[in-house]
XYZ file of C-alpha atoms in Angstrom:
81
model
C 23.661 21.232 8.425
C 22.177 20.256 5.100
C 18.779 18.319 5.827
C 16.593 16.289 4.228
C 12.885 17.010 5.566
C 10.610 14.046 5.725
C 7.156 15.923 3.995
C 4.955 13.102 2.885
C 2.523 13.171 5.377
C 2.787 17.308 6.101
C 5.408 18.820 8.079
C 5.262 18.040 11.634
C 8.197 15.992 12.893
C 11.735 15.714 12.609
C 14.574 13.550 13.963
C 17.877 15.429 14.249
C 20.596 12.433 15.807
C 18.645 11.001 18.296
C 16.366 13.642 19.254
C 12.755 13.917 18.260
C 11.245 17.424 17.140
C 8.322 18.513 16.486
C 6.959 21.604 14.027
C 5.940 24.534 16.080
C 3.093 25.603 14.098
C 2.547 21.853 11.234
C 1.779 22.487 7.471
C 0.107 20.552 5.280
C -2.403 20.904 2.696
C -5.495 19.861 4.444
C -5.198 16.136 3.228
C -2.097 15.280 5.199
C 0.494 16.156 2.479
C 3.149 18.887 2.348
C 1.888 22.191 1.319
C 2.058 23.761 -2.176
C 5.814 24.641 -2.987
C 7.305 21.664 -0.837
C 8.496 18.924 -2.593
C 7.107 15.038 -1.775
C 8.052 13.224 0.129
C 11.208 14.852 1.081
C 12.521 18.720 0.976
C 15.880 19.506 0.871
C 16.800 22.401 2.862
C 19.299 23.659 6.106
C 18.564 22.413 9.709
C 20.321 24.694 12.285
C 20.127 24.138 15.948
C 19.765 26.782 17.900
C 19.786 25.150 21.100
C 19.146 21.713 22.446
C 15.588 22.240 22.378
C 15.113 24.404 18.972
C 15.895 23.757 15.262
C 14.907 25.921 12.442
C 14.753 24.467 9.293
C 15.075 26.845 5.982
C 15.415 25.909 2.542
C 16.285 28.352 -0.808
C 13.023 29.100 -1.730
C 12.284 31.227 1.765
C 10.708 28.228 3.616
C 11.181 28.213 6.873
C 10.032 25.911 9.885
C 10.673 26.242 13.497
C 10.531 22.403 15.763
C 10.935 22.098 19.736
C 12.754 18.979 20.810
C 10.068 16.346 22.336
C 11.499 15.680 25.711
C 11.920 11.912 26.396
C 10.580 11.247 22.753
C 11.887 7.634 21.416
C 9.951 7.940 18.357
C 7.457 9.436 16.341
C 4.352 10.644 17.014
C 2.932 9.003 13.986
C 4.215 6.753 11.114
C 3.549 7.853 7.685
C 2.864 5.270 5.368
């Protein structure tokens, strides 16, 4: 499904309906913003689940980030200002 990644704060989370994911391995810059090559603060990109516990998210330019559901989650794990 086409998805637009929340990256203004690095990529770590995602909320796909009402399920909260997190990034298997996060990426940021060091300074808690998305890594060269991502845009700011959102990337556009495909989200496909692969089960009810895994999501993959790749984009055009060869991205690609893989996020395990967080069982019981009913939010993030941190708000980004």
């Amino acid at each position: 499904m086409p998805f637009d990644l929340y990256t203004h704060c690095g990529i770590d989370e995602a909320r796909i309906g009402s399920t909260f994911f997190e990034a298997e391995v996060p990426l940021s810059d060091g300074s808690g913003n998305p890594p060269e090559g991502w845009d700011n603060p959102t990337h556009r990109g495909t989200m496909t689940l692969k089960s009810e516990t895994e999501a993959v998210f790749t984009d055009d330019a060869g991205h690609e980030v893989r996020f395990r559901a967080r069982p019981g989650a009913s939010t993030y794990k941190r708000i980004c200002a």
